[in-house]
Amino acid sequence: MLTIFNLHARVGDNEILKGVNLKVRAGEVHAIMGPNGSGKSTLAGVLAGRDVFEVTEGDVLFDGKNLLEMDPEERAREGVFLAFQYPVEIPGVSNTYFLKAAVNAIRKHRGLEELDAMDFMNLMKEKLKILHIDEDLLKRPVNEGFSGGEKKRNEIFQMAVLEPRLCILDETDSGLDIDALRTVADGVNALRSPDRAFLVITHYQRLLNYIVPDKVHVLFDGRIVKSGGKELALELESKGYGWIEEELAHAARA
Amino acid sequence: MSTATSTIQELANREYQHGFVTDIETDSLPPGLDEDVIRTISAKKNEPPFLLEWRLRAYRHWRTMPEPRWANVHYPPIDYQNIVYYSAPKPRKKLSSLDEVDPELRATFEKLGISLQEQMRLTGVAVDAVFDSVSVATTFKNKLAEMGIIFCSFSEAVREHPELVRKYLGSVVPYTDNFFAALNSAVFSDGSFCYIPKNTRCPMELSTYFRINAANTGQFERTLIIAEEGAYVSYLEGCTAPIRDTNQLHAAVVELVAVGRNSHIKYSTVQNWYPGDKEGRGGIYNFVTKRGKCLGENSRISWTQVETGSAITWKYPSCILQGDNSVGEFYSVALTNHYQQADTGTKMIHIGKNTRSTIVSKGISAGRGQNTYRGLVKIMKGADHARNYSQCDSLLLGDKCGAHTFPYIEVRNPTARVEHEASTSRIGEDQIFYCKQRGLSTEDAVNLIVNGFCKEVFRELPMEFAVEAQKLLGVSLEGSVG
């Protein structure tokens, strides 16, 4: 579904991604871990099309299409969803209104008819039920006055409603207490399906106790330096990131 | 430059959609103003002597007044002798139904999307269409007349109900009030008149579409709305104007009188006059005096305005809260794009006891637009327990525009409570990106964010108007983040 080949990206003169390679198949959950500043959020931003990041080299294919050529909204309509690390507030705009505009923009792109108010409400209610979220959320303005946990939960709710094919979770666990973390993880697990892939970006292993990944990658200094199964996350948890650095240095000397 | 910004700037080049000129034979006076011109206007309209006298007194007073310069707007001097003070389309014959309305005129309304028939049939709105100073079509009048409601052109009111006109004309905005009100009083051409008798709730939204057409024709509308005890009326004013190279002066006066106990007048405006082109050439000068007086106990006046047009907007719809427990409300969205300037706000004058006022002002500046909120809250000595709540929010799109706030508060009664909140924010690339990541286009994202910002005002508008206002904001904002 997603193929990232030799991806380089920078902000200004500062090169952050220095040749990332990654392959994600439908139905898989990949975790991207790494220390602060390794380029995790940059990778998420580049995939979503945030324009502060300049891609200098490499390719990204999504379902065979060149993702990097698309505008951010086109990527979204094609099925790429980013759960933001810091969800943005849009005062005065209700979640319902916001999501209806989004759903219909996506449906239009896919040649489907726009949903009318009734069908849309049914869709919303169905998704609320799956995620065990109170209906109250629909009337509230997008993220305005939300607690950190509520914001993250709203991201997962939006993800459920928009039914993307590729879900990128950018440090969704940051700032969450254990209960909120569990709720968010339950939501993600409820959305796992054979034709949907997840890229879970996280600093800590604890989220991966709840969202069990098929593969774990370590991003270090702009490159994926180590890949493995879910046990790699546990190893990182107990040993920290330092040993990877040593290993790399060792490899360089050899 | 970011993608969001460049996309929006591409959209900027859309021209004013309502720019066209209707070719109708016009009966006009030559430009210039003196007592003879005023006598001619009055004679053409067959006015009673008291009105001519009043006009002349206003004119003489106007000549003694200097043009005010205190507003935060900039424009070249206006040559008042180069303005045409009377212009009327020649009706081919007296009209008894809509079908007899000049087809050219009908076509103009069609272009604006305000087919009178559709309006009547679908929305139940009675439309009194003012076309270059003379009311052409007045509808639903008979139905309203059955309830004792008078809704007609100002000229007709002068002919049919001179006693009411005489009693209330200038009672809220005297001709001595300000330079532009004096000028209007001297030369006003036509406008709307509305009278709601005791304990009558006007069953439909009353609506007038103003349209400035002939070149260089100053528009001097006069509107007077009177509500007796227990009466309620909701009045809508909406405007568009065609493209012109020379600036056009519009100096209207609107007077609302909530005479009786428990009377309520709701006045809503959507203003979309030609704002000038992208370089700031042309466009309407909108220097309007709007004021309401709450005379009755528990009476209430609500102003709601959405101002997106005009090169310069200079207006302060105000409330004089004289009756005890009376309520004044002001909800405003003012948008300036390109080189537009707006200096707008309200005055709430608390005279009676327990009077309450609410001010919600939303200013949106884009392009090189300059947006000023200027408001006065005045609590007089006898206004025990008066309360005011003001909220002024500014939204900036881009970095070449400006937002300014001048709140004046005068309190002469220690029991009063006055609250003022203000905020300024910028539409963020972050907000736009967030929307785009959910599949919305840049244009839709900006519209969504701005509409959210204006929500508190839009929900005060009548339903059909709110939809129109949202669309208008979208059109006016094209090309605004830069």
XYZ file of C-alpha atoms in Angstrom:
736
model
C 0.000 0.000 0.000
C 2.710 2.436 0.990
C 6.238 2.378 -0.368
C 8.755 4.933 0.782
C 11.995 4.901 -1.146
C 15.146 6.842 -0.231
C 13.151 9.773 1.127
C 15.098 12.931 1.909
C 13.456 16.032 3.342
C 14.551 19.257 4.961
C 13.300 22.326 6.734
C 15.201 25.321 5.451
C 18.832 24.233 5.277
C 18.421 21.566 7.868
C 18.208 18.083 6.403
C 16.032 15.927 8.631
C 15.165 12.822 6.632
C 18.264 11.312 5.085
C 17.024 8.390 3.048
C 14.051 6.631 4.623
C 12.968 3.303 3.159
C 9.758 1.628 4.274
C 7.143 -0.726 2.920
C 3.713 -1.075 4.515
C 1.117 -3.575 3.315
C -2.632 -3.359 3.742
C -3.758 -4.718 7.103
C -0.410 -4.124 8.788
C 0.429 -1.978 11.771
C 3.903 -0.489 11.735
C 5.377 1.376 14.652
C 8.006 4.031 14.070
C 10.048 4.679 17.185
C 13.019 6.830 17.818
C 14.540 9.437 20.084
C 13.540 13.092 19.972
C 14.721 14.851 16.852
C 15.167 11.682 14.837
C 12.642 12.807 12.212
C 9.487 10.921 13.282
C 7.098 13.855 13.051
C 8.817 15.086 9.898
C 8.060 11.769 8.273
C 4.389 12.105 9.249
C 4.320 15.687 7.998
C 5.932 14.815 4.668
C 3.458 12.005 4.089
C 0.526 14.326 4.817
C 1.954 17.095 2.630
C 2.793 19.781 5.166
C 4.552 22.441 3.125
C 7.219 23.479 5.648
C 9.001 20.268 4.702
C 10.793 20.214 1.403
C 11.346 16.819 -0.207
C 14.727 16.861 -1.901
C 15.015 13.264 -3.015
C 13.135 9.994 -3.087
C 9.676 8.664 -3.871
C 6.531 7.757 -2.014
C 3.980 5.519 -3.647
C 0.523 5.117 -2.183
C -1.546 2.431 -3.879
C 0.782 2.823 -6.837
C 0.228 6.570 -7.101
C 2.904 9.198 -6.575
C 1.900 10.665 -3.239
C 4.402 13.508 -3.295
C 2.778 15.039 -6.372
C -0.567 15.424 -4.639
C -1.870 18.409 -2.646
C -2.589 17.668 1.004
C -6.351 17.611 0.409
C -5.932 15.206 -2.492
C -3.907 12.841 -0.303
C -6.652 12.995 2.301
C -9.293 12.242 -0.306
C -7.211 9.325 -1.581
C -7.325 7.874 1.926
C -4.337 9.176 3.878
C -5.270 10.288 7.374
C -3.005 11.994 9.879
C -3.968 11.996 13.551
C -2.204 15.171 14.694
C 0.155 15.359 17.604
C -1.354 18.760 18.362
C -4.913 18.834 16.980
C -5.923 22.327 15.887
C -8.902 24.231 17.303
C -11.484 25.677 14.926
C -13.731 27.904 17.048
C -17.402 28.157 16.160
C -17.364 25.194 13.771
C -19.157 22.154 15.131
C -17.638 18.718 14.713
C -20.715 17.683 12.774
C -20.393 20.521 10.290
C -16.670 19.990 9.924
C -16.904 16.263 9.388
C -19.818 16.543 6.995
C -17.785 18.896 4.809
C -14.843 16.482 4.997
C -16.870 13.331 4.300
C -18.573 14.907 1.318
C -15.337 16.297 -0.110
C -13.893 12.797 0.073
C -17.007 11.143 -1.364
C -17.093 13.625 -4.219
C -13.479 12.816 -5.030
C -14.344 9.145 -5.174
C -17.331 9.724 -7.440
C -19.867 8.937 -4.721
C -22.988 10.897 -3.994
C -22.866 13.363 -1.113
C -24.491 12.112 2.068
C -27.641 13.886 3.140
C -28.156 15.004 6.709
C -29.962 11.834 7.780
C -27.479 9.360 6.343
C -24.641 11.397 7.724
C -26.080 11.464 11.238
C -26.523 7.708 11.090
C -22.900 7.303 10.098
C -21.777 9.541 12.952
C -23.870 7.694 15.499
C -22.620 4.333 14.342
C -19.010 5.465 14.742
C -19.647 7.031 18.143
C -21.018 3.710 19.280
C -18.008 1.757 18.090
C -15.663 4.100 19.924
C -17.890 4.518 23.012
C -17.902 8.300 22.677
C -20.690 10.531 23.961
C -22.960 12.192 21.382
C -22.157 15.500 22.978
C -19.012 15.615 20.901
C -20.940 16.273 17.702
C -22.237 19.640 18.779
C -19.007 20.901 20.254
C -16.766 23.118 18.154
C -13.774 21.296 16.681
C -11.281 20.783 19.531
C -12.176 24.104 21.144
C -11.795 23.865 24.889
C -11.028 20.150 24.684
C -8.667 18.499 27.128
C -5.603 16.789 25.681
C -7.312 13.416 25.917
C -10.498 14.679 24.291
C -8.558 16.113 21.403
C -6.798 12.835 20.728
C -10.033 10.931 21.017
C -11.610 13.326 18.563
C -8.808 12.553 16.111
C -9.615 8.871 16.362
C -13.307 9.636 15.925
C -12.595 11.629 12.780
C -10.482 8.764 11.554
C -13.384 6.376 12.113
C -15.808 8.606 10.227
C -13.523 9.314 7.273
C -12.575 5.644 6.852
C -9.073 6.193 5.485
C -6.876 3.423 4.065
C -3.662 4.640 5.629
C -3.772 6.014 9.179
C -0.756 7.880 10.470
C -0.773 8.448 14.225
C 1.737 11.126 15.153
C 2.632 10.677 18.821
C -1.009 10.201 19.645
C 0.053 8.936 23.068
C 1.915 12.074 24.077
C 0.373 13.838 27.035
C -2.189 11.115 27.707
C -2.750 9.449 31.045
C -3.129 5.704 31.113
C -6.934 5.693 30.874
C -7.012 8.080 27.934
C -4.282 6.061 26.306
C -6.342 2.934 26.627
C -9.437 4.580 25.154
C -7.478 5.824 22.182
C -5.830 2.443 21.671
C -9.184 0.654 21.874
C -10.462 3.006 19.191
C -7.556 2.246 16.924
C -7.919 -1.484 17.466
C -11.605 -1.280 16.601
C -10.618 0.258 13.278
C -8.026 -2.312 12.338
C -9.030 -4.164 9.207
C -7.409 -6.181 6.406
C -7.572 -3.313 3.938
C -6.347 -0.593 6.271
C -2.787 0.090 7.360
C -1.448 2.002 10.351
C 1.747 3.908 10.865
C 2.035 4.482 14.594
C 4.663 7.044 15.478
C 5.645 7.039 19.111
C 8.433 7.810 21.462
C 7.445 5.284 24.096
C 6.737 1.641 24.027
C 3.730 1.780 26.316
C 1.241 2.601 23.514
C 2.396 -0.594 21.795
C 1.169 -2.632 24.730
C -2.294 -1.722 23.581
C -1.823 -1.335 19.850
C 0.235 -4.376 19.041
C 2.334 -3.724 15.931
C 3.290 -6.183 13.229
C 6.582 -4.402 12.711
C 8.680 -1.959 14.664
C 11.198 0.394 13.068
C 13.747 2.585 14.727
C 14.226 5.955 13.116
C 17.553 7.473 14.007
C 19.112 10.612 12.558
C 16.795 10.586 9.554
C 17.135 6.922 8.638
C 15.482 3.674 9.633
C 18.396 1.898 11.248
C 16.700 -1.145 12.702
C 13.520 -3.078 12.042
C 12.000 -5.994 13.842
C 8.905 -7.475 15.404
C 7.017 -6.203 18.441
C 9.765 -7.515 20.726
C 12.071 -4.776 19.401
C 9.871 -2.233 21.118
C 10.318 -4.034 24.421
C 14.044 -4.104 23.941
C 14.066 -0.368 23.330
C 11.954 0.136 26.416
C 14.423 -1.688 28.652
C 17.651 -0.544 27.051
C 16.785 2.944 25.787
C 18.030 4.293 22.477
C 21.677 4.566 23.489
C 22.650 1.037 22.485
C 21.472 1.667 18.941
C 23.784 4.600 18.714
C 26.652 2.463 19.963
C 25.797 -0.278 17.550
C 25.796 2.201 14.693
C 29.092 3.670 15.758
C 30.502 0.175 16.038
C 29.272 -0.697 12.548
C 30.850 2.467 11.190
C 34.232 1.556 12.719
C 34.144 -2.009 11.431
C 5.242 31.055 -0.479
C 3.089 28.279 0.879
C 0.603 26.402 -1.279
C -2.308 27.581 0.808
C -1.323 31.187 0.334
C -0.707 30.969 -3.385
C -3.953 29.121 -4.029
C -5.857 31.745 -2.183
C -4.105 34.490 -4.068
C -5.059 32.916 -7.371
C -8.659 32.979 -6.301
C -8.285 36.682 -5.568
C -8.645 37.638 -9.161
C -12.348 36.910 -9.329
C -14.242 40.062 -10.312
C -17.224 41.493 -8.515
C -20.111 39.294 -9.537
C -22.825 41.885 -9.446
C -21.065 44.299 -11.780
C -23.404 45.232 -14.596
C -25.355 48.309 -15.573
C -29.011 48.317 -16.416
C -29.948 50.554 -19.305
C -33.137 52.270 -18.288
C -34.114 55.746 -19.347
C -33.426 57.941 -16.358
C -35.022 61.170 -15.281
C -32.191 63.063 -13.559
C -31.368 66.522 -12.348
C -28.006 67.992 -13.332
C -25.281 67.657 -10.693
C -25.123 70.228 -7.933
C -26.977 71.273 -4.806
C -28.755 74.495 -3.841
C -32.193 75.418 -2.493
C -33.715 75.184 -5.956
C -32.599 71.596 -6.290
C -34.290 70.799 -2.996
C -37.463 72.583 -4.074
C -37.415 70.603 -7.322
C -36.990 67.281 -5.533
C -39.822 68.137 -3.186
C -42.057 69.297 -6.043
C -41.346 66.197 -8.159
C -42.505 64.135 -5.238
C -45.593 66.291 -4.546
C -44.575 66.752 -0.952
C -46.560 68.682 1.629
C -45.145 72.081 2.684
C -43.951 70.864 6.120
C -41.549 68.458 4.494
C -40.106 71.025 2.099
C -39.579 73.344 5.057
C -37.853 70.594 6.966
C -35.586 69.806 4.022
C -34.653 73.467 3.640
C -33.859 73.850 7.344
C -31.697 70.760 7.120
C -29.911 72.139 4.061
C -29.238 75.491 5.722
C -27.887 73.720 8.763
C -25.753 71.405 6.643
C -24.075 74.399 5.010
C -22.825 75.525 8.410
C -21.269 72.150 9.218
C -17.723 71.027 8.467
C -17.277 67.567 7.020
C -16.174 65.243 9.820
C -12.711 63.729 9.599
C -12.388 61.767 12.822
C -13.048 58.302 11.411
C -10.139 55.978 10.739
C -10.778 56.027 6.992
C -9.039 57.834 4.172
C -10.524 59.125 0.938
C -10.076 62.134 -1.351
C -12.339 65.158 -0.736
C -15.895 64.755 -2.028
C -17.168 67.461 -4.359
C -20.756 67.831 -3.220
C -21.548 70.028 -6.213
C -20.620 67.195 -8.556
C -23.268 64.804 -7.302
C -26.633 64.168 -8.895
C -29.230 64.522 -6.152
C -32.229 63.148 -7.959
C -32.494 60.285 -10.411
C -35.601 58.224 -11.105
C -36.231 55.549 -13.679
C -39.225 56.657 -15.766
C -41.957 54.148 -15.185
C -43.715 53.387 -18.464
C -47.039 53.515 -16.703
C -48.439 53.121 -13.257
C -47.925 49.585 -12.063
C -50.603 47.434 -10.580
C -48.775 44.123 -10.658
C -45.288 42.729 -10.936
C -45.843 41.714 -14.547
C -45.893 45.342 -15.503
C -42.469 46.036 -14.056
C -39.892 47.117 -16.634
C -38.432 43.920 -18.128
C -34.914 45.415 -17.941
C -35.395 45.941 -14.283
C -36.730 42.456 -13.807
C -33.684 41.103 -15.610
C -31.426 43.019 -13.240
C -33.083 41.436 -10.267
C -32.786 38.041 -11.923
C -29.023 38.554 -12.284
C -28.837 39.351 -8.619
C -30.718 36.199 -7.900
C -33.604 38.022 -6.281
C -36.508 37.293 -8.516
C -39.417 39.066 -6.883
C -41.814 36.279 -7.754
C -39.568 33.646 -6.284
C -39.099 35.759 -3.211
C -42.817 36.059 -2.732
C -43.729 32.527 -3.636
C -40.989 30.655 -1.825
C -40.070 32.726 1.159
C -43.129 34.725 1.964
C -41.030 37.878 1.972
C -42.758 41.050 0.898
C -40.266 43.006 -1.133
C -40.269 46.722 -1.587
C -37.661 47.166 -4.312
C -35.909 50.497 -4.351
C -34.310 51.064 -7.747
C -32.345 54.264 -7.997
C -34.384 56.259 -5.593
C -37.928 55.335 -6.565
C -39.782 52.351 -5.283
C -40.829 50.257 -8.193
C -42.560 47.290 -6.734
C -44.356 46.957 -3.465
C -45.886 43.624 -2.703
C -47.999 41.865 -0.174
C -49.217 45.245 0.842
C -52.852 44.345 0.916
C -52.289 41.375 3.125
C -50.337 43.471 5.586
C -52.883 46.261 5.369
C -55.559 43.923 6.688
C -53.590 43.737 9.923
C -53.116 47.480 10.002
C -49.451 47.197 9.063
C -48.168 49.893 6.781
C -45.206 48.894 4.608
C -44.559 51.185 1.690
C -42.072 53.508 0.076
C -41.223 56.625 1.980
C -42.785 58.832 -0.718
C -46.026 56.951 -0.440
C -45.986 57.296 3.333
C -45.562 61.045 2.910
C -48.643 61.099 0.685
C -50.823 58.617 2.573
C -49.730 59.014 6.200
C -48.263 62.500 6.547
C -49.229 62.694 10.227
C -47.055 59.696 11.109
C -44.148 60.944 9.034
C -44.405 64.367 10.572
C -44.492 62.973 14.081
C -41.532 60.616 13.815
C -39.289 61.905 11.013
C -36.110 63.215 12.635
C -37.272 62.169 16.095
C -34.365 59.735 16.448
C -31.848 61.259 14.073
C -32.483 65.023 13.927
C -31.085 66.810 10.900
C -28.644 68.567 13.204
C -27.157 65.236 14.245
C -24.230 65.043 11.882
C -22.991 66.228 8.511
C -24.265 63.286 6.512
C -27.586 63.064 8.319
C -28.142 66.752 7.571
C -27.327 66.211 3.905
C -29.660 63.241 3.770
C -32.462 65.197 5.430
C -32.131 67.903 2.797
C -32.103 65.709 -0.276
C -33.374 62.245 0.613
C -35.073 60.695 -2.374
C -36.970 57.693 -1.136
C -36.750 54.722 1.133
C -39.007 52.545 3.171
C -41.630 53.191 5.760
C -43.047 50.701 8.147
C -45.640 51.015 10.893
C -46.735 48.153 13.122
C -49.842 48.865 15.190
C -50.512 47.840 18.769
C -50.200 44.150 19.670
C -49.447 43.129 16.123
C -46.763 40.713 15.176
C -45.725 41.237 11.583
C -46.218 37.758 10.052
C -43.370 37.982 7.550
C -39.884 39.361 7.276
C -40.085 42.732 5.559
C -37.391 43.235 3.024
C -36.004 45.905 0.744
C -33.319 45.446 -1.829
C -31.501 48.656 -2.506
C -29.585 49.034 -5.681
C -27.514 51.961 -6.857
C -27.543 52.192 -10.620
C -27.114 55.474 -12.489
C -23.510 56.752 -12.523
C -22.627 59.500 -10.072
C -25.973 59.347 -8.332
C -25.685 59.931 -4.661
C -28.097 57.707 -2.844
C -29.925 59.232 0.037
C -32.322 56.705 1.411
C -34.541 57.372 4.334
C -36.048 54.581 6.359
C -38.465 54.939 9.234
C -39.836 52.037 11.236
C -42.328 52.504 14.042
C -43.551 49.827 16.438
C -46.430 50.476 18.810
C -47.093 48.712 22.108
C -46.545 44.969 21.895
C -45.656 45.129 18.197
C -42.944 43.083 16.557
C -41.274 43.430 13.198
C -38.224 41.937 11.560
C -36.851 44.031 8.746
C -34.204 42.940 6.242
C -32.059 45.191 4.158
C -29.814 43.776 1.443
C -27.745 45.520 -1.168
C -25.626 45.090 -4.278
C -24.402 47.627 -6.802
C -22.791 47.553 -10.250
C -19.181 48.397 -11.056
C -18.360 52.072 -11.363
C -15.108 53.952 -11.838
C -15.991 56.994 -9.790
C -16.714 56.697 -6.133
C -20.303 56.948 -5.172
C -21.530 58.477 -1.986
C -24.263 56.752 -0.083
C -25.539 58.601 2.968
C -28.672 56.953 4.243
C -30.550 57.522 7.458
C -32.453 54.793 9.241
C -34.646 55.611 12.227
C -36.275 52.958 14.384
C -38.801 53.917 17.015
C -39.918 51.297 19.507
C -42.682 53.467 20.838
C -44.755 51.254 23.056
C -44.241 48.832 25.927
C -42.885 45.461 24.869
C -42.329 46.523 21.288
C -39.500 44.864 19.401
C -37.800 45.896 16.177
C -35.234 43.613 14.619
C -33.249 45.164 11.799
C -30.889 43.002 9.748
C -28.568 44.170 7.014
C -26.485 42.335 4.489
C -24.446 44.952 2.675
C -22.573 44.018 -0.481
C -22.023 47.212 -2.412
C -19.242 47.451 -4.915
C -16.019 47.542 -2.880
C -13.760 48.882 -5.621
C -11.335 46.822 -7.669
C -8.239 45.015 -6.438
C -6.172 48.213 -6.553
C -8.791 50.084 -4.571
C -10.250 52.080 -7.486
C -13.945 52.883 -7.447
C -16.356 51.543 -4.915
C -19.099 52.945 -2.759
C -18.686 55.281 0.192
C -21.205 54.084 2.714
C -21.689 56.840 5.316
C -24.870 55.861 7.057
C -26.618 57.008 10.207
C -28.664 54.261 11.805
C -30.251 54.700 15.168
C -33.083 53.301 17.187
C -34.900 54.635 20.188
C -36.461 52.374 22.791
C -39.125 54.624 24.256
C -41.420 52.017 25.710
C -40.833 49.984 28.836
C -39.374 46.556 28.015
C -38.968 47.570 24.411
C -36.158 46.126 22.387
C -34.151 46.994 19.305
C -31.762 44.542 17.675
C -29.324 45.449 14.936
C -27.631 42.674 13.025
C -25.321 43.551 10.187
C -23.065 41.723 7.787
C -20.929 44.262 5.978
C -18.804 42.889 3.181
C -19.053 45.576 0.527
C -18.269 49.263 -0.064
C -14.872 50.898 -0.455
C -15.468 52.720 2.813
C -17.995 51.844 5.470
C -18.621 54.361 8.196
C -21.597 53.528 10.363
C -22.700 52.962 13.925
C -26.171 51.462 14.308
C -27.089 52.656 17.778
C -29.719 52.330 20.471
C -31.043 54.921 22.829
C -32.429 52.965 25.747
C -34.868 55.381 27.268
C -37.679 53.159 28.498
C -37.043 51.243 31.723
C -35.939 47.638 31.180
C -35.405 48.261 27.487
C -32.859 46.207 25.569
C -30.443 47.125 22.807
C -28.480 44.593 20.774
C -25.810 44.927 18.129
C -24.401 41.953 16.250
C -21.959 42.760 13.513
C -19.685 41.112 11.005
C -17.562 43.536 9.029
C -15.202 42.227 6.399
C -12.588 44.260 4.563
C -10.535 42.829 1.724
C -8.200 44.407 -0.863
C -8.194 48.166 -0.069
C -11.528 48.336 1.732
C -11.832 50.397 4.902
C -14.459 50.058 7.592
C -14.981 52.136 10.701
C -18.036 50.684 12.299
C -19.523 49.833 15.657
C -22.379 51.015 17.788
C -23.515 53.349 20.516
C -25.586 52.143 23.425
C -26.993 55.029 25.415
C -28.522 53.829 28.677
C -31.031 56.307 30.088
C -33.753 54.181 31.688
C -33.444 51.884 34.694
C -32.397 48.261 34.265
C -31.579 48.807 30.644
C -29.428 46.145 29.052
C -27.274 46.071 25.964
C -25.213 43.471 24.159
C -22.546 44.173 21.579
C -20.932 41.399 19.559
C -18.613 42.658 16.861
C -16.600 40.451 14.519
C -14.127 42.200 12.276
C -12.356 40.325 9.500
C -9.468 41.966 7.701
C -7.852 40.523 4.607
C -5.670 41.823 1.787
C -4.834 45.424 2.655
C -8.187 45.965 4.337
C -8.446 48.167 7.422
C -11.101 47.319 9.952
C -11.947 49.527 12.903
C -14.420 48.854 15.678
C -15.538 52.037 17.381
C -18.165 51.795 20.053
C -19.615 53.881 22.825
C -21.348 52.563 25.908
C -22.814 55.409 27.891
C -24.586 54.883 31.192
C -26.496 58.016 32.236
C -27.115 59.093 35.776
C -30.629 57.690 36.063
C -29.812 54.336 34.506
C -29.786 52.327 37.722
C -28.548 48.762 37.352
C -27.852 49.168 33.669
C -25.800 46.405 32.136
C -23.674 46.106 29.079
C -21.702 43.249 27.649
C -19.363 43.945 24.740
C -17.296 41.485 22.809
C -15.059 42.606 19.966
C -13.118 40.003 18.050
C -10.826 40.602 15.130
C -9.590 38.039 12.663
C -6.636 38.787 10.432
C -5.936 37.020 7.151
C -2.477 37.800 5.899
C 0.000 40.381 7.116
C -0.876 43.542 5.171
C -4.261 44.194 6.746
C -5.139 45.941 9.993
C -7.609 45.685 12.857
C -8.254 48.503 15.315
C -10.534 48.740 18.312
C -11.700 51.947 19.984
C -14.116 51.191 22.787
C -15.411 54.258 24.636
C -17.115 53.712 27.967
C -18.781 56.456 29.999
C -20.437 55.482 33.238
C -22.262 57.984 35.428
C -24.121 55.584 37.641
C -22.329 53.472 40.235
C -24.801 50.580 40.042
C -24.028 49.915 36.392
C -22.155 46.876 35.193
C -20.128 47.084 32.035
C -18.067 44.266 30.596
C -15.766 44.439 27.630
C -13.898 41.580 26.030
C -11.677 41.815 23.003
C -9.525 39.429 21.046
C -7.416 39.455 17.926
C -6.429 36.302 16.131
C -4.914 35.296 12.874
C -6.141 32.551 10.590
C -3.360 30.046 10.906
C -1.633 27.968 8.285
C -2.080 25.260 10.909
C -5.866 25.579 10.831
C -5.906 25.536 7.061
C -3.596 22.532 6.895
C -5.719 20.684 9.424
C -8.798 21.187 7.238
C -6.930 20.198 4.102
C -5.704 17.033 5.791
C -9.362 16.158 6.233
C -10.023 16.625 2.518
C -11.202 20.253 2.305
C -9.859 22.634 -0.323
C -8.047 25.783 0.797
C -11.017 27.890 -0.201
C -13.457 25.741 1.752
C -11.099 25.722 4.710
C -10.946 29.531 4.857
C -14.723 29.788 4.505
C -15.252 27.262 7.245
C -12.901 28.984 9.668
C -14.315 32.450 8.973
C -17.893 31.254 9.238
C -17.073 29.666 12.565
C -15.635 32.965 13.714
C -18.870 34.744 12.751
C -21.244 32.155 14.127
C -22.505 34.194 17.052
C -23.657 36.884 14.659
C -25.047 34.627 11.948
C -27.331 32.872 14.357
C -29.042 36.214 14.977
C -29.924 36.531 11.304
C -33.188 35.217 9.876
C -32.609 31.792 8.331
C -32.610 32.687 4.604
C -30.439 35.680 5.283
C -27.919 33.651 7.234
C -27.406 31.351 4.266
C -26.990 34.347 1.964
C -24.546 35.947 4.366
C -22.386 32.840 4.517
C -22.213 32.682 0.726
C -21.423 36.357 0.518
C -18.584 36.003 2.966
C -17.191 33.203 0.842
C -17.290 35.324 -2.312
C -15.831 38.347 -0.551
C -12.992 36.348 0.894
C -11.728 34.858 -2.316
C -8.055 35.637 -2.551
C -7.797 36.909 0.947
C -4.941 35.134 2.669
C -1.712 36.655 1.504
